[in-house]
Short mmCIF file of C-alpha atoms in Angstrom, two decimals:
data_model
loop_
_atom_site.label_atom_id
_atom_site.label_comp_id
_atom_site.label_asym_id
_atom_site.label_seq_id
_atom_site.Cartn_x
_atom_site.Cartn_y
_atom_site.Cartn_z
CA UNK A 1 7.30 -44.86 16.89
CA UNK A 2 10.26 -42.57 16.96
CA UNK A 3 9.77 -41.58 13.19
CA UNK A 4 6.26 -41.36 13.78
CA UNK A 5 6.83 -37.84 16.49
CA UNK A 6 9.66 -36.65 14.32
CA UNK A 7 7.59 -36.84 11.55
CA UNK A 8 4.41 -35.12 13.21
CA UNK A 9 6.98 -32.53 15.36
CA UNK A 10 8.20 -31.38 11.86
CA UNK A 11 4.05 -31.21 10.58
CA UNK A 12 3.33 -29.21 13.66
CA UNK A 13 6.35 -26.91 12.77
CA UNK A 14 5.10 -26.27 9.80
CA UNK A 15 1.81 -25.87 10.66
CA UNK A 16 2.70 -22.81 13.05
CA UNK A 17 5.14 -21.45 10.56
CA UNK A 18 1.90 -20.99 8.32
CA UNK A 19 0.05 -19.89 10.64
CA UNK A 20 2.53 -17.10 12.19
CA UNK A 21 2.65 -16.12 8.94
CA UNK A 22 0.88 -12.62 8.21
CA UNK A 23 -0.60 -10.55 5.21
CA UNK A 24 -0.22 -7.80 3.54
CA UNK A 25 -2.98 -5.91 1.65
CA UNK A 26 -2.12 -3.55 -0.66
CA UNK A 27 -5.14 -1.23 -1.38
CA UNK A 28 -4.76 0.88 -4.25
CA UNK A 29 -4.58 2.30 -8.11
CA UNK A 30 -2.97 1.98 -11.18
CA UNK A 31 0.47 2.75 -9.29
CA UNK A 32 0.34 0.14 -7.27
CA UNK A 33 -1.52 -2.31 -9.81
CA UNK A 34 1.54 -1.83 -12.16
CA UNK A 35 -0.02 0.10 -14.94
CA UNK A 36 1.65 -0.38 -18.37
CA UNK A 37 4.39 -2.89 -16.77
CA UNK A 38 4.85 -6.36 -16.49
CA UNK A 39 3.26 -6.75 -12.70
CA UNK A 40 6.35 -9.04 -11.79
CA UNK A 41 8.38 -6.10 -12.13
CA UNK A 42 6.54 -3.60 -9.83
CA UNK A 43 6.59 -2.50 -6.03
CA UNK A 44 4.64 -4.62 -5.04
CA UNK A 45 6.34 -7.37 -6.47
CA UNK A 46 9.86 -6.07 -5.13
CA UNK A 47 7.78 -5.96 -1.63
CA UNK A 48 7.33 -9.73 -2.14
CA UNK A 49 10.77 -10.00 -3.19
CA UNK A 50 12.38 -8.07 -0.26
CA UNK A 51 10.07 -10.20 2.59
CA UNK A 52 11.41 -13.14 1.21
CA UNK A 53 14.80 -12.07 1.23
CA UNK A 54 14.80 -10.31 4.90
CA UNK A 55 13.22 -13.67 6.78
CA UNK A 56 9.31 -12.69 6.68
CA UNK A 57 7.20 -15.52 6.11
CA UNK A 58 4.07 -12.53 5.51
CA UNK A 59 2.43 -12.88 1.96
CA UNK A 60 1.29 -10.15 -0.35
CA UNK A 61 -1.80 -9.65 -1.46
CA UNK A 62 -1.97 -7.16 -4.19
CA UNK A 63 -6.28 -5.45 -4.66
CA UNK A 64 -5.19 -2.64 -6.60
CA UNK A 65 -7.35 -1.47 -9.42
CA UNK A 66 -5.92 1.32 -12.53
CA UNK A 67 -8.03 4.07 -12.28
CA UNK A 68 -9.69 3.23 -9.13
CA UNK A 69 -10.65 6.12 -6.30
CA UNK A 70 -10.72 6.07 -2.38
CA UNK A 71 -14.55 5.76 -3.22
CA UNK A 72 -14.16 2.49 -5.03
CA UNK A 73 -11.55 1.29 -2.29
CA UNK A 74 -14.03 2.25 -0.03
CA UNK A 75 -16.54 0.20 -1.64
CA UNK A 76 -14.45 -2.97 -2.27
CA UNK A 77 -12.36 -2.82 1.00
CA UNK A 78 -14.86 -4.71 3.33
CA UNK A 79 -14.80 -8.30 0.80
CA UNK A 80 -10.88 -7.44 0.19
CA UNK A 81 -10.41 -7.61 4.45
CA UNK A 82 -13.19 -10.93 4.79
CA UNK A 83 -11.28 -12.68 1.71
CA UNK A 84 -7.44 -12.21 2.90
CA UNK A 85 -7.60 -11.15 6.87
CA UNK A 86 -4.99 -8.95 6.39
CA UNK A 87 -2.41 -7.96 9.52
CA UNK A 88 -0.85 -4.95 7.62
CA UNK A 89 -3.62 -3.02 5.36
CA UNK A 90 -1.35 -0.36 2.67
CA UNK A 91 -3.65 2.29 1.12
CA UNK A 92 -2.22 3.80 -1.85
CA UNK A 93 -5.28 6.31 -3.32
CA UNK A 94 -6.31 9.51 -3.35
CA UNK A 95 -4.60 10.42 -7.24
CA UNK A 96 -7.23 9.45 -8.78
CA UNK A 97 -9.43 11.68 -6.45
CA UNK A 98 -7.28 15.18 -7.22
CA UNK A 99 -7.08 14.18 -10.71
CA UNK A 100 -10.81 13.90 -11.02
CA UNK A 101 -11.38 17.28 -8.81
CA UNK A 102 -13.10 15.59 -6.22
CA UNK A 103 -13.12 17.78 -3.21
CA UNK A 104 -10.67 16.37 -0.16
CA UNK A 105 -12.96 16.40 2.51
CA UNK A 106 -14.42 13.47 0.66
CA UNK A 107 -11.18 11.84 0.05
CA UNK A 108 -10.32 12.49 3.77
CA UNK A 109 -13.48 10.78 5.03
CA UNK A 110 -13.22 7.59 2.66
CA UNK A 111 -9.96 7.01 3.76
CA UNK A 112 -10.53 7.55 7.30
CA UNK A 113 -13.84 4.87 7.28
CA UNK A 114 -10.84 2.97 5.08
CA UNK A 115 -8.42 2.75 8.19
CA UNK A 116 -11.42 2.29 10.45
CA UNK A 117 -12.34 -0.81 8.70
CA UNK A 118 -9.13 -2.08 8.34
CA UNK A 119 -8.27 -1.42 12.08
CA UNK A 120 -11.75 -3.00 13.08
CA UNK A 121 -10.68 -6.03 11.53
CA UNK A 122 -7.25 -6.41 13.28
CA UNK A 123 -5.09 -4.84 11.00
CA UNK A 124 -2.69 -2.45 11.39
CA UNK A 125 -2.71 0.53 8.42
CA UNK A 126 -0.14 2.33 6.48
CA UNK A 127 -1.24 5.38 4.84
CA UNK A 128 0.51 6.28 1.76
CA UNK A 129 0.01 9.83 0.99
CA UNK A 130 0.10 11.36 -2.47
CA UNK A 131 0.63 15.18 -4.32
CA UNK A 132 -0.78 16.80 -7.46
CA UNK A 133 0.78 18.42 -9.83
CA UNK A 134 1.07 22.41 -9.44
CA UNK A 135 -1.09 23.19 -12.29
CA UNK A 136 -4.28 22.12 -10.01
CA UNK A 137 -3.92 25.26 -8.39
CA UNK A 138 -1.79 26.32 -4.80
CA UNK A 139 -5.67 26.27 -3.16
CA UNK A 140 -6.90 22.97 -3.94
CA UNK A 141 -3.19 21.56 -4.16
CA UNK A 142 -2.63 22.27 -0.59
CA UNK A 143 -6.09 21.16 0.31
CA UNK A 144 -5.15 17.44 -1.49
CA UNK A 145 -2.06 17.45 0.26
CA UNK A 146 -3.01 18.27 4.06
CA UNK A 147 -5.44 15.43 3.93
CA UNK A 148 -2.78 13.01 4.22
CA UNK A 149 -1.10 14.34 7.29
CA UNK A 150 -4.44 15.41 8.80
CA UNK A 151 -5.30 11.94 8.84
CA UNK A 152 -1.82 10.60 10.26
CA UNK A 153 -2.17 12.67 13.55
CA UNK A 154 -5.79 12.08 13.88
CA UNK A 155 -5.62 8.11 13.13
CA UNK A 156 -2.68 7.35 14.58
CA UNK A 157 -1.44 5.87 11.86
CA UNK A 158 2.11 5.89 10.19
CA UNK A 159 2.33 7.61 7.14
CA UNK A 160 4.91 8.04 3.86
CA UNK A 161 4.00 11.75 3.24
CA UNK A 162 4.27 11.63 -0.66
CA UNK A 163 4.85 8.04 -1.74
CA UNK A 164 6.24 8.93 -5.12
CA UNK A 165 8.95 11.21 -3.60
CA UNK A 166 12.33 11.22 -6.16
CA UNK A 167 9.86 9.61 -8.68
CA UNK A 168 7.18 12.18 -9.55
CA UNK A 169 8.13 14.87 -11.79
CA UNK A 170 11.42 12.91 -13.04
CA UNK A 171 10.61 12.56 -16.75
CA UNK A 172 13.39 9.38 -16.61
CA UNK A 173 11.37 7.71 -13.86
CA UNK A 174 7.91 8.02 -15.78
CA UNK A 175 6.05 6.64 -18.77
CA UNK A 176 5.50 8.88 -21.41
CA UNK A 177 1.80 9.56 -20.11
CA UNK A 178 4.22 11.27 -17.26
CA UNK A 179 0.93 10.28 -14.70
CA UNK A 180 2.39 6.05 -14.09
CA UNK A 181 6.40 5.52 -13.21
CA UNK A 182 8.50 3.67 -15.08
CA UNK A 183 10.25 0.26 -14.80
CA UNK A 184 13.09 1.64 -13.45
CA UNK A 185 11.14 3.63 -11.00
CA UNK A 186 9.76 0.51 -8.99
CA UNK A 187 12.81 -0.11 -6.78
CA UNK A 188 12.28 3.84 -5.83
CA UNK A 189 8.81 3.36 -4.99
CA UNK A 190 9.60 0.22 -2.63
CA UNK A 191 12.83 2.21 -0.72
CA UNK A 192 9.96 4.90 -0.01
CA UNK A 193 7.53 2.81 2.37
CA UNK A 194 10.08 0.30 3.43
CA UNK A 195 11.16 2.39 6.26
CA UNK A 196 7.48 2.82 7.58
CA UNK A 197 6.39 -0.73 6.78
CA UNK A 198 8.86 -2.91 8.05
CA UNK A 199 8.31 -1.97 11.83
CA UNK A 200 4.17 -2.65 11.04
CA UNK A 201 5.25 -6.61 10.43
#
């Protein structure tokens, strides 16, 4: 009899062990889907890594698409949230967006019905903002920029200002398309949200 309430103590402690732990959703493009590297070796992956190793029992979900815009987030976000039931929701988009011309008061207002969404269904949001290069133009440039930090103050939400800070613009850290970073970039991309994530678990 004594084995038998060890034995279902230890079930029940593992039962609540799964069931304190959380998710995180990583919503984004090619950056964050790992374009042109072995996945296991990107951010996201680190991410996975660096729970593990710091005592969080919260799993990763990776719904990143290459080439994907806050429009298509937008669109796929609502099955993404139903599937996984996320407690931390990352967005990573917007580059696509810029790259593509798209005006930012459209990127502004998918990515605000984005962390809408996400909050609605009990998660709490991360907003990872992003930068074009200068040849876009100072106008539209500063435009793609602002939306980020707009959003920040009028969400609430915590925000990594440009999420390929140290990376972008270092030919050593890109691929040779200099538009994905490289390899050796990945560890740079995870010691930028870090900081603003960790408190969010």
């Amino acid at each position: 009899m004594r084995m038998w309430f060890l034995s279902a103590g230890l079930a029940l402690m593992c039962m609540a062990q799964n069931a304190a732990a959380g998710t995180v959703l990583i919503v984004g493009d090619s950056i964050s889907a790992g374009f042109g590297l072995d996945t296991s070796k990107g951010w996201v992956a680190l991410l996975a890594q660096r729970l593990k190793k710091e005592g969080f029992d919260d799993n990763v979900v990776n719904a990143s698409i290459s080439g994907d815009t806050s429009a298509g987030g937008l669109a796929r976000l609502p099955a993404a949230l139903a599937a996984h039931k996320p407690d931390v929701v990352v967005i990573e988009l917007g580059g696509n967006d810029g790259l593509r011309g798209q005006p930012p008061a459209q990127l502004q207002q998918n990515l605000a019905s984005m962390i809408d969404q996400s909050r609605a269904g009990g998660a709490k949001v991360l907003l990872l903002g992003m930068q074009l290069p200068p040849n876009y133009g100072p106008r539209y440039t500063k435009a793609f920029t602002e939306v980020y930090g707009l959003l920040a103050k009028e969400k609430n939400v915590p925000l990594v200002p440009f999420f390929l800070e140290g990376v972008g613009g270092n030919p050593e850290l890109m691929q040779a398309d200099q538009l994905h970073p490289s390899v050796g970039a990945q560890g740079k991309l995870l010691e930028n949200v870090w900081p603003t994530l960790k408190p969010l678990l």
